[in-house]
PDB file of C-alpha atoms in Angstrom:
ATOM      1  CA  ASP C1294      -4.173 -38.259  11.074  1.00 72.00           C
ATOM      2  CA  MET C1295      -6.299 -35.063  10.894  1.00 88.00           C
ATOM      3  CA  PHE C1296      -5.921 -34.070   7.295  1.00 92.00           C
ATOM      4  CA  ILE C1297      -8.659 -34.964   5.033  1.00 93.00           C
ATOM      5  CA  SER C1298      -7.194 -33.194   1.845  1.00 92.00           C
ATOM      6  CA  GLY C1299      -3.745 -31.620   1.559  1.00 90.00           C
ATOM      7  CA  PRO C1300      -1.765 -30.021   2.898  1.00 93.00           C
ATOM      8  CA  THR C1301      -0.944 -28.699  -0.438  1.00 93.00           C
ATOM      9  CA  LEU C1302       1.146 -25.502  -1.731  1.00 90.00           C
ATOM     10  CA  THR C1303      -0.186 -22.988  -4.114  1.00 87.00           C
ATOM     11  CA  PRO C1304       1.986 -20.214  -5.732  1.00 86.00           C
ATOM     12  CA  ALA C1305       0.869 -16.646  -5.213  1.00 89.00           C
ATOM     13  CA  PRO C1306      -2.812 -15.842  -6.289  1.00 84.00           C
ATOM     14  CA  GLU C1307      -1.808 -12.363  -7.675  1.00 90.00           C
ATOM     15  CA  PRO C1308       1.550 -12.084 -10.228  1.00 92.00           C
ATOM     16  CA  SER C1309       1.775  -8.576  -9.015  1.00 93.00           C
ATOM     17  CA  THR C1310       2.825 -10.009  -5.636  1.00 96.00           C
ATOM     18  CA  PRO C1311       4.659 -13.095  -6.163  1.00 95.00           C
ATOM     19  CA  LEU C1312       6.347 -13.729  -2.472  1.00 96.00           C
ATOM     20  CA  THR C1313       3.130 -14.945  -1.218  1.00 93.00           C
ATOM     21  CA  PRO C1314       2.636 -18.820  -1.448  1.00 91.00           C
ATOM     22  CA  ARG C1315      -0.330 -20.219   0.652  1.00 88.00           C
ATOM     23  CA  VAL C1316      -0.773 -23.494   2.072  1.00 90.00           C
ATOM     24  CA  ASP C1317      -4.157 -25.184   1.950  1.00 91.00           C
ATOM     25  CA  ALA C1318      -5.800 -28.255   4.131  1.00 93.00           C
ATOM     26  CA  THR C1319      -8.975 -30.094   5.069  1.00 94.00           C
ATOM     27  CA  THR C1320      -9.041 -31.450   8.545  1.00 93.00           C
ATOM     28  CA  ASP C1321     -11.793 -33.651  10.120  1.00 92.00           C
ATOM     29  CA  LEU C1322     -11.317 -31.741  13.415  1.00 91.00           C
ATOM     30  CA  PRO C1323     -11.282 -28.288  14.283  1.00 93.00           C
ATOM     31  CA  ALA C1324      -7.508 -27.341  14.058  1.00 92.00           C
ATOM     32  CA  ARG C1325      -4.982 -24.864  13.453  1.00 91.00           C
ATOM     33  CA  ILE C1326      -2.348 -25.603  10.824  1.00 90.00           C
ATOM     34  CA  GLU C1327       1.290 -24.447  11.297  1.00 87.00           C
ATOM     35  CA  PRO C1328       3.705 -24.119   8.578  1.00 85.00           C
ATOM     36  CA  PRO C1329       7.431 -24.373   9.740  1.00 86.00           C
ATOM     37  CA  LEU C1330       9.710 -23.386   6.931  1.00 89.00           C
ATOM     38  CA  ASP C1331      13.543 -23.821   6.631  1.00 90.00           C
ATOM     39  CA  ASP C1332      16.069 -23.006   3.587  1.00 90.00           C
ATOM     40  CA  GLY C1333      18.968 -24.212   5.282  1.00 89.00           C
ATOM     41  CA  GLN C1334      19.988 -20.754   6.439  1.00 89.00           C
ATOM     42  CA  GLU C1335      16.827 -19.405   8.059  1.00 87.00           C
ATOM     43  CA  SER C1336      13.853 -21.064   9.782  1.00 87.00           C
ATOM     44  CA  TRP C1337      10.329 -19.922  11.347  1.00 85.00           C
ATOM     45  CA  THR C1338       6.933 -20.943  11.950  1.00 81.00           C
ATOM     46  CA  VAL C1339       4.241 -19.086  10.233  1.00 79.00           C
ATOM     47  CA  ILE C1340       2.033 -17.970  13.108  1.00 70.00           C
ATOM     48  CA  PRO C1341      -1.432 -19.748  12.574  1.00 68.00           C
ATOM     49  CA  SER C1342      -4.949 -18.135  12.692  1.00 68.00           C
ATOM     50  CA  ALA C1343      -6.342 -17.690  15.779  1.00 70.00           C
ATOM     51  CA  ASP C1344      -9.480 -19.768  14.964  1.00 85.00           C
ATOM     52  CA  TYR C1345      -9.738 -23.445  15.090  1.00 91.00           C
ATOM     53  CA  VAL C1346     -11.806 -24.576  11.720  1.00 92.00           C
ATOM     54  CA  THR C1347     -11.530 -27.339   9.456  1.00 93.00           C
ATOM     55  CA  SER C1348     -10.728 -25.450   5.983  1.00 93.00           C
ATOM     56  CA  HIS C1349      -7.222 -23.809   6.384  1.00 90.00           C
ATOM     57  CA  SER C1350      -5.826 -21.623   4.272  1.00 86.00           C
ATOM     58  CA  ALA C1351      -2.003 -20.395   5.569  1.00 83.00           C
ATOM     59  CA  HIS C1352      -0.662 -17.362   3.807  1.00 83.00           C
ATOM     60  CA  VAL C1353       3.125 -17.676   3.824  1.00 87.00           C
ATOM     61  CA  LEU C1354       4.656 -14.481   4.436  1.00 89.00           C
ATOM     62  CA  GLY C1355       8.408 -13.821   4.667  1.00 91.00           C
ATOM     63  CA  VAL C1356       9.974 -15.755   2.042  1.00 93.00           C
ATOM     64  CA  LYS C1357      13.185 -14.299   0.087  1.00 95.00           C
ATOM     65  CA  PRO C1358      13.214 -14.975  -3.434  1.00 96.00           C
ATOM     66  CA  ASP C1359      15.037 -17.704  -5.247  1.00 95.00           C
ATOM     67  CA  ARG C1360      15.250 -20.162  -2.114  1.00 94.00           C
ATOM     68  CA  LEU C1361      14.217 -23.602  -1.843  1.00 95.00           C
ATOM     69  CA  TYR C1362      12.277 -24.101   1.557  1.00 93.00           C
ATOM     70  CA  SER C1363      11.216 -27.029   3.200  1.00 93.00           C
ATOM     71  CA  VAL C1364       7.827 -26.799   4.899  1.00 90.00           C
ATOM     72  CA  SER C1365       6.448 -29.146   7.182  1.00 89.00           C
ATOM     73  CA  VAL C1366       3.047 -28.560   8.008  1.00 91.00           C
ATOM     74  CA  VAL C1367       1.308 -29.755  11.170  1.00 90.00           C
ATOM     75  CA  ALA C1368      -2.179 -29.595  12.360  1.00 91.00           C
ATOM     76  CA  ARG C1369      -2.895 -28.989  15.717  1.00 90.00           C
ATOM     77  CA  THR C1370      -6.289 -29.296  17.868  1.00 90.00           C
ATOM     78  CA  GLN C1371      -7.409 -26.821  20.438  1.00 88.00           C
ATOM     79  CA  GLY C1372      -6.272 -29.443  23.305  1.00 87.00           C
ATOM     80  CA  GLY C1373      -2.914 -29.218  21.543  1.00 85.00           C
ATOM     81  CA  VAL C1374      -2.617 -32.563  19.930  1.00 83.00           C
ATOM     82  CA  PRO C1375      -0.723 -32.349  16.704  1.00 86.00           C
ATOM     83  CA  THR C1376      -0.672 -34.467  13.552  1.00 88.00           C
ATOM     84  CA  ALA C1377       2.410 -35.775  12.135  1.00 88.00           C
ATOM     85  CA  PRO C1378       4.202 -33.371  10.133  1.00 90.00           C
ATOM     86  CA  VAL C1379       3.878 -33.083   6.115  1.00 92.00           C
ATOM     87  CA  ALA C1380       6.698 -32.433   4.135  1.00 92.00           C
ATOM     88  CA  LEU C1381       6.340 -29.963   1.288  1.00 92.00           C
ATOM     89  CA  ALA C1382       8.683 -28.334  -0.882  1.00 93.00           C
ATOM     90  CA  LEU C1383       8.466 -24.470  -1.909  1.00 92.00           C
ATOM     91  CA  ALA C1384      10.746 -22.891  -4.605  1.00 93.00           C
ATOM     92  CA  THR C1385      10.445 -19.310  -4.452  1.00 94.00           C
ATOM     93  CA  PRO C1386      10.670 -17.125  -7.877  1.00 94.00           C
ATOM     94  CA  ALA C1387      13.790 -14.877  -8.439  1.00 96.00           C
ATOM     95  CA  LEU C1388      13.506 -11.219  -8.628  1.00 94.00           C
ATOM     96  CA  PRO C1389      12.507  -9.738 -12.002  1.00 91.00           C
ATOM     97  CA  SER C1390      15.494  -8.785 -14.279  1.00 90.00           C
ATOM     98  CA  ASP C1391      14.674  -5.363 -13.707  1.00 85.00           C
ATOM     99  CA  PHE C1392      14.478  -5.210 -10.244  1.00 89.00           C
ATOM    100  CA  PRO C1393      17.082  -2.402  -8.868  1.00 85.00           C
ATOM    101  CA  PRO C1394      19.786  -3.742  -6.907  1.00 87.00           C
ATOM    102  CA  LEU C1395      19.483  -3.175  -3.185  1.00 90.00           C
ATOM    103  CA  ASN C1396      22.931  -2.604  -1.330  1.00 91.00           C
ATOM    104  CA  VAL C1397      22.839  -2.505   2.260  1.00 92.00           C
ATOM    105  CA  VAL C1398      25.682   0.128   3.638  1.00 92.00           C
ATOM    106  CA  VAL C1399      24.984  -0.187   7.179  1.00 91.00           C
ATOM    107  CA  SER C1400      22.845  -3.142   9.047  1.00 90.00           C
ATOM    108  CA  ASP C1401      22.838  -3.217  13.131  1.00 92.00           C
ATOM    109  CA  PRO C1402      19.683  -4.984  13.765  1.00 89.00           C
ATOM    110  CA  ALA C1403      20.347  -4.550  18.131  1.00 90.00           C
ATOM    111  CA  ASN C1404      20.006  -1.004  17.511  1.00 92.00           C
ATOM    112  CA  MET C1405      17.011  -1.130  15.231  1.00 90.00           C
ATOM    113  CA  GLU C1406      13.304  -1.350  15.758  1.00 89.00           C
ATOM    114  CA  PRO C1407      11.883  -4.821  15.536  1.00 89.00           C
ATOM    115  CA  GLY C1408       9.941  -5.537  12.123  1.00 90.00           C
ATOM    116  CA  VAL C1409      10.467  -5.046   8.599  1.00 93.00           C
ATOM    117  CA  THR C1410      10.735  -1.854   6.523  1.00 94.00           C
ATOM    118  CA  LEU C1411       8.075  -0.825   3.654  1.00 94.00           C
ATOM    119  CA  PHE C1412       8.997   1.734   1.034  1.00 92.00           C
ATOM    120  CA  ASN C1413       7.871   2.489  -2.393  1.00 89.00           C
ATOM    121  CA  LEU C1414       9.836   2.691  -5.621  1.00 82.00           C
ATOM    122  CA  SER C1415       9.056   4.701  -8.574  1.00 71.00           C
ATOM    123  CA  ALA C1416      11.688   5.395 -11.044  1.00 62.00           C
ATOM    124  CA  LEU C1417      11.009   8.676 -12.942  1.00 58.00           C
ATOM    125  CA  GLY C1418      11.362   8.011 -17.158  1.00 54.00           C
ATOM    126  CA  ALA C1419      11.649   4.261 -16.342  1.00 51.00           C
ATOM    127  CA  GLY C1420       8.695   3.220 -17.000  1.00 53.00           C
ATOM    128  CA  ILE C1421       5.614   1.406 -14.990  1.00 55.00           C
ATOM    129  CA  ALA C1422       7.625  -2.108 -14.518  1.00 56.00           C
ATOM    130  CA  ASN C1423      10.010  -0.171 -12.074  1.00 66.00           C
ATOM    131  CA  THR C1424       6.994   1.372  -9.608  1.00 86.00           C
ATOM    132  CA  ARG C1425       6.637  -1.142  -6.570  1.00 91.00           C
ATOM    133  CA  LEU C1426       6.263  -1.206  -3.147  1.00 94.00           C
ATOM    134  CA  ILE C1427       8.937  -3.516  -1.584  1.00 95.00           C
ATOM    135  CA  ILE C1428       9.395  -4.942   2.367  1.00 96.00           C
ATOM    136  CA  VAL C1429      12.700  -5.762   3.387  1.00 96.00           C
ATOM    137  CA  ASP C1430      14.045  -7.409   6.637  1.00 94.00           C
ATOM    138  CA  GLU C1431      16.275  -6.230   9.149  1.00 91.00           C
ATOM    139  CA  VAL C1432      19.624  -7.059   7.037  1.00 91.00           C
ATOM    140  CA  GLY C1433      18.132  -5.598   4.094  1.00 93.00           C
ATOM    141  CA  ASP C1434      17.082  -8.744   2.125  1.00 94.00           C
ATOM    142  CA  VAL C1435      13.702  -8.373   0.110  1.00 96.00           C
ATOM    143  CA  ILE C1436      11.142 -10.553   1.768  1.00 96.00           C
ATOM    144  CA  TRP C1437       7.749  -9.064  -0.210  1.00 96.00           C
ATOM    145  CA  TYR C1438       7.131  -6.881  -3.373  1.00 96.00           C
ATOM    146  CA  HIS C1439       4.068  -5.837  -5.108  1.00 95.00           C
ATOM    147  CA  GLN C1440       3.935  -4.399  -8.752  1.00 92.00           C
ATOM    148  CA  ALA C1441       1.813  -1.422  -9.045  1.00 89.00           C
ATOM    149  CA  THR C1442       0.089  -0.061 -12.081  1.00 83.00           C
ATOM    150  CA  ALA C1443       0.847   3.670 -11.938  1.00 82.00           C
ATOM    151  CA  ASN C1444       3.269   5.859 -10.161  1.00 83.00           C
ATOM    152  CA  ILE C1445       2.948   5.004  -6.424  1.00 87.00           C
ATOM    153  CA  GLY C1446       2.954   8.162  -3.825  1.00 85.00           C
ATOM    154  CA  ASP C1447       2.479   7.495  -0.206  1.00 89.00           C
ATOM    155  CA  ALA C1448       2.120   4.218   1.252  1.00 93.00           C
ATOM    156  CA  ARG C1449       1.274   2.954   4.545  1.00 94.00           C
ATOM    157  CA  ARG C1450       0.141   0.002   6.494  1.00 95.00           C
ATOM    158  CA  LEU C1451      -3.578   0.232   7.795  1.00 96.00           C
ATOM    159  CA  SER C1452      -4.748  -0.918  11.289  1.00 94.00           C
ATOM    160  CA  ASN C1453      -6.814  -3.793   9.706  1.00 93.00           C
ATOM    161  CA  GLY C1454      -3.306  -5.280   8.068  1.00 92.00           C
ATOM    162  CA  ASN C1455      -3.965  -4.195   4.489  1.00 96.00           C
ATOM    163  CA  LEU C1456      -1.685  -1.564   2.640  1.00 96.00           C
ATOM    164  CA  LEU C1457      -2.845   1.820   1.324  1.00 97.00           C
ATOM    165  CA  TYR C1458      -1.255   4.001  -1.318  1.00 95.00           C
ATOM    166  CA  ASN C1459      -1.644   6.630  -4.088  1.00 92.00           C
ATOM    167  CA  ALA C1460      -1.596   5.127  -7.298  1.00 89.00           C
ATOM    168  CA  GLY C1461      -1.065   7.929  -9.803  1.00 82.00           C
ATOM    169  CA  ASP C1462      -2.998  11.344  -9.060  1.00 83.00           C
ATOM    170  CA  ASN C1463      -6.472  10.055  -9.086  1.00 92.00           C
ATOM    171  CA  LEU C1464      -6.448   6.931  -7.324  1.00 95.00           C
ATOM    172  CA  LEU C1465      -6.185   5.617  -4.024  1.00 97.00           C
ATOM    173  CA  ARG C1466      -5.609   1.633  -3.752  1.00 96.00           C
ATOM    174  CA  GLU C1467      -5.910  -0.546  -0.763  1.00 97.00           C
ATOM    175  CA  ILE C1468      -4.674  -4.145  -1.104  1.00 96.00           C
ATOM    176  CA  ASP C1469      -4.218  -6.965   1.182  1.00 94.00           C
ATOM    177  CA  MET C1470      -0.714  -8.643   1.624  1.00 92.00           C
ATOM    178  CA  LEU C1471      -1.496 -11.171  -1.407  1.00 91.00           C
ATOM    179  CA  GLY C1472      -1.613  -8.026  -3.375  1.00 93.00           C
ATOM    180  CA  VAL C1473      -5.278  -8.323  -4.042  1.00 93.00           C
ATOM    181  CA  VAL C1474      -7.405  -4.857  -4.346  1.00 95.00           C
ATOM    182  CA  GLN C1475      -9.634  -4.554  -1.417  1.00 96.00           C
ATOM    183  CA  THR C1476     -11.046  -0.922  -2.237  1.00 97.00           C
ATOM    184  CA  GLU C1477     -10.170   1.793  -4.744  1.00 97.00           C
ATOM    185  CA  TRP C1478     -11.354   5.412  -4.251  1.00 98.00           C
ATOM    186  CA  PHE C1479     -11.153   7.810  -7.423  1.00 97.00           C
ATOM    187  CA  ALA C1480     -11.088  11.218  -8.109  1.00 97.00           C
ATOM    188  CA  ASP C1481     -14.233  11.307 -10.010  1.00 97.00           C
ATOM    189  CA  ASN C1482     -14.447  15.288 -10.774  1.00 96.00           C
ATOM    190  CA  LEU C1483     -12.103  16.026 -13.552  1.00 95.00           C
ATOM    191  CA  ALA C1484     -13.158  12.405 -15.270  1.00 93.00           C
ATOM    192  CA  PRO C1485     -16.387  11.426 -14.304  1.00 94.00           C
ATOM    193  CA  GLY C1486     -17.076   7.773 -14.175  1.00 93.00           C
ATOM    194  CA  GLY C1487     -13.703   6.808 -15.554  1.00 93.00           C
ATOM    195  CA  GLY C1488     -12.369   5.275 -12.335  1.00 93.00           C
ATOM    196  CA  PRO C1489     -11.825   1.167 -12.432  1.00 94.00           C
ATOM    197  CA  VAL C1490     -14.752  -0.769 -12.199  1.00 95.00           C
ATOM    198  CA  GLY C1491     -15.796  -1.393  -8.571  1.00 95.00           C
ATOM    199  CA  SER C1492     -13.820   1.737  -7.414  1.00 97.00           C
ATOM    200  CA  ILE C1493     -15.678   4.636  -5.292  1.00 98.00           C
ATOM    201  CA  PRO C1494     -15.895   7.860  -7.222  1.00 98.00           C
ATOM    202  CA  MET C1495     -15.064  11.039  -4.947  1.00 98.00           C
ATOM    203  CA  PRO C1496     -16.369  14.208  -5.511  1.00 97.00           C
ATOM    204  CA  VAL C1497     -12.581  15.791  -5.682  1.00 98.00           C
ATOM    205  CA  ASP C1498     -10.383  16.592  -8.638  1.00 97.00           C
ATOM    206  CA  THR C1499      -7.290  14.786  -7.491  1.00 96.00           C
ATOM    207  CA  PHE C1500      -5.405  12.942  -5.109  1.00 95.00           C
ATOM    208  CA  HIS C1501      -1.570  13.517  -4.191  1.00 93.00           C
ATOM    209  CA  HIS C1502       1.056  13.108  -1.918  1.00 91.00           C
ATOM    210  CA  GLU C1503       0.238  11.477   1.659  1.00 92.00           C
ATOM    211  CA  VAL C1504      -3.005   9.514   2.471  1.00 95.00           C
ATOM    212  CA  TYR C1505      -3.619   8.766   6.209  1.00 94.00           C
ATOM    213  CA  GLU C1506      -5.770   6.582   8.368  1.00 97.00           C
ATOM    214  CA  ILE C1507      -7.196   8.610  11.429  1.00 96.00           C
ATOM    215  CA  PRO C1508      -8.271   6.040  14.341  1.00 93.00           C
ATOM    216  CA  PRO C1509     -11.886   6.276  15.235  1.00 90.00           C
ATOM    217  CA  ALA C1510     -12.731   8.479  17.918  1.00 82.00           C
ATOM    218  CA  GLY C1511     -14.553   5.724  20.098  1.00 79.00           C
ATOM    219  CA  PRO C1512     -14.357   1.979  20.213  1.00 81.00           C
ATOM    220  CA  LEU C1513     -17.612   1.862  18.223  1.00 81.00           C
ATOM    221  CA  GLY C1514     -16.352   4.023  15.351  1.00 87.00           C
ATOM    222  CA  GLU C1515     -14.464   3.599  12.204  1.00 92.00           C
ATOM    223  CA  PRO C1516     -11.555   4.918  11.024  1.00 95.00           C
ATOM    224  CA  THR C1517     -11.458   7.649   8.448  1.00 97.00           C
ATOM    225  CA  PHE C1518      -8.798   8.847   5.974  1.00 98.00           C
ATOM    226  CA  ILE C1519      -7.200  12.167   4.969  1.00 97.00           C
ATOM    227  CA  THR C1520      -5.386  12.930   1.988  1.00 97.00           C
ATOM    228  CA  LEU C1521      -4.813  15.992   0.146  1.00 97.00           C
ATOM    229  CA  SER C1522      -6.706  17.032  -3.181  1.00 97.00           C
ATOM    230  CA  THR C1523      -6.744  20.001  -5.334  1.00 97.00           C
ATOM    231  CA  GLU C1524      -9.012  22.771  -6.807  1.00 97.00           C
ATOM    232  CA  LEU C1525      -8.715  25.186  -9.683  1.00 96.00           C
ATOM    233  CA  ARG C1526      -9.631  28.847  -9.315  1.00 96.00           C
ATOM    234  CA  THR C1527      -9.530  32.052 -11.533  1.00 96.00           C
ATOM    235  CA  ILE C1528      -7.980  34.945  -9.835  1.00 95.00           C
ATOM    236  CA  PRO C1529      -8.334  38.387 -11.400  1.00 95.00           C
ATOM    237  CA  ASN C1530      -4.951  40.677 -11.598  1.00 94.00           C
ATOM    238  CA  TYR C1531      -2.708  37.741 -11.053  1.00 94.00           C
ATOM    239  CA  PRO C1532       1.185  38.140 -11.023  1.00 93.00           C
ATOM    240  CA  ALA C1533       2.950  37.578 -14.210  1.00 92.00           C
ATOM    241  CA  ASP C1534       6.560  37.561 -12.988  1.00 90.00           C
ATOM    242  CA  GLU C1535       8.261  36.040  -9.446  1.00 85.00           C
ATOM    243  CA  VAL C1536      10.333  39.160  -9.076  1.00 86.00           C
ATOM    244  CA  ASP C1537       8.761  42.259 -11.006  1.00 88.00           C
ATOM    245  CA  PRO C1538       5.307  43.136  -8.830  1.00 84.00           C
ATOM    246  CA  THR C1539       4.199  45.357 -11.549  1.00 89.00           C
ATOM    247  CA  MET C1540       3.971  42.447 -13.965  1.00 93.00           C
ATOM    248  CA  THR C1541       0.093  41.247 -13.899  1.00 93.00           C
ATOM    249  CA  ASP C1542      -2.083  39.122 -15.914  1.00 93.00           C
ATOM    250  CA  PRO C1543      -6.089  40.220 -16.319  1.00 95.00           C
ATOM    251  CA  THR C1544      -6.355  36.550 -14.633  1.00 95.00           C
ATOM    252  CA  ALA C1545      -4.696  33.626 -13.856  1.00 93.00           C
ATOM    253  CA  GLU C1546      -5.729  29.796 -13.266  1.00 93.00           C
ATOM    254  CA  VAL C1547      -4.496  28.881  -9.634  1.00 93.00           C
ATOM    255  CA  VAL C1548      -4.286  25.611  -8.355  1.00 94.00           C
ATOM    256  CA  GLY C1549      -4.415  25.149  -4.900  1.00 94.00           C
ATOM    257  CA  ASP C1550      -4.503  22.077  -2.350  1.00 96.00           C
ATOM    258  CA  VAL C1551      -7.447  21.035  -0.419  1.00 98.00           C
ATOM    259  CA  VAL C1552      -7.178  18.528   2.641  1.00 98.00           C
ATOM    260  CA  VAL C1553     -10.029  16.405   2.676  1.00 98.00           C
ATOM    261  CA  GLU C1554     -11.268  13.633   5.067  1.00 98.00           C
ATOM    262  CA  PHE C1555     -13.586  10.982   3.974  1.00 98.00           C
ATOM    263  CA  GLU C1556     -15.127   7.685   5.282  1.00 97.00           C
ATOM    264  CA  ARG C1557     -14.626   4.410   4.005  1.00 97.00           C
ATOM    265  CA  ASP C1558     -17.518   4.664   1.619  1.00 97.00           C
ATOM    266  CA  GLY C1559     -16.348   7.696  -0.050  1.00 97.00           C
ATOM    267  CA  THR C1560     -18.381   9.989   2.092  1.00 97.00           C
ATOM    268  CA  ILE C1561     -16.624  13.383   2.551  1.00 97.00           C
ATOM    269  CA  VAL C1562     -16.379  14.195   6.205  1.00 96.00           C
ATOM    270  CA  ARG C1563     -14.831  17.837   5.906  1.00 96.00           C
ATOM    271  CA  SER C1564     -12.546  19.505   3.604  1.00 97.00           C
ATOM    272  CA  HIS C1565     -10.394  22.709   4.040  1.00 97.00           C
ATOM    273  CA  ALA C1566      -9.171  24.673   0.821  1.00 98.00           C
ATOM    274  CA  LEU C1567      -5.957  26.293   1.255  1.00 96.00           C
ATOM    275  CA  LEU C1568      -6.865  29.018  -0.962  1.00 95.00           C
ATOM    276  CA  ASP C1569      -8.788  30.267   1.737  1.00 96.00           C
ATOM    277  CA  ILE C1570      -6.371  30.216   4.319  1.00 94.00           C
ATOM    278  CA  LEU C1571      -3.398  31.123   2.834  1.00 92.00           C
ATOM    279  CA  ASP C1572      -2.492  34.209   0.276  1.00 93.00           C
ATOM    280  CA  PRO C1573      -2.861  33.115  -3.165  1.00 91.00           C
ATOM    281  CA  PHE C1574      -0.917  36.061  -4.218  1.00 91.00           C
ATOM    282  CA  ARG C1575       2.415  35.136  -2.484  1.00 88.00           C
ATOM    283  CA  MET C1576       4.716  34.348  -4.905  1.00 85.00           C
ATOM    284  CA  SER C1577       7.305  31.267  -4.276  1.00 82.00           C
ATOM    285  CA  TYR C1578       9.550  28.714  -6.162  1.00 80.00           C
ATOM    286  CA  ASP C1579       7.534  27.610  -8.835  1.00 83.00           C
ATOM    287  CA  THR C1580       4.455  29.401  -8.222  1.00 86.00           C
ATOM    288  CA  LEU C1581       3.956  30.313 -11.936  1.00 89.00           C
ATOM    289  CA  GLY C1582       5.026  26.584 -13.196  1.00 87.00           C
ATOM    290  CA  SER C1583       2.488  24.582 -14.941  1.00 87.00           C
ATOM    291  CA  PHE C1584       2.562  21.408 -12.952  1.00 86.00           C
ATOM    292  CA  TRP C1585      -1.170  20.756 -12.783  1.00 87.00           C
ATOM    293  CA  ALA C1586      -1.554  21.545 -16.410  1.00 86.00           C
ATOM    294  CA  VAL C1587      -2.161  18.463 -17.517  1.00 83.00           C
ATOM    295  CA  ALA C1588      -4.680  17.212 -15.053  1.00 86.00           C
ATOM    296  CA  TYR C1589      -6.606  20.672 -15.642  1.00 90.00           C
TER     297      TYR C1589
END
């Protein structure tokens, strides 16, 4: 028996992301632990770390809510010698009462790309409680979710396995699969020093819509990120009506998008102001609206 302590099951470390239990153990020889799971309907084995170590912490991803799993933990040495399985029980929490019902209309896994589907849920007018990141499997069952603290914009998986999303109009947030915040970037211009503790202030007005990771140019490079920000300009003799070109105001405050590329430490690599590229006098839908009035 290689186990010195454990194995034990620990509930999710972050209440925001409850479907992420953890298996911990200590072995007297370098090994990998393999926790197979079975709920009577489905079974699989958590892919172990590539490292053979004596201190183990394996995060169990893919469990479904409100189920009872049997977990048979095995430690296996580099030579392939396994321990006897240690049986544990895992009861996963039910979805919150305000979680929206997800009705599967069509599911044809044979014609789907392998993997899972990540999407964001922002229920306008329903409060922050309904702003979540959700992952479902090929049949539409929830296997992971993260309760956010602000309306979620774009969300995507990074090359390091973490998730990156817009948390409102002034914050970009990177979390790991346990929901633990790894990095935050704060748009500092309009609220200097107002970002979360430990966040990286950036000299931009806002963040909005998408944020992408750009692969490095070479094997030794680091990825950068690209997103949309905004700027405010005062423009003279601006149209005051979307139809009548003779109606103008002496000046108008116009908000334009700025494309910003930045490094992980917040250093801006380059930016492109769209008011330098597009005609600010071209009228279109909601040109004279006040969407950004709250921010500015």
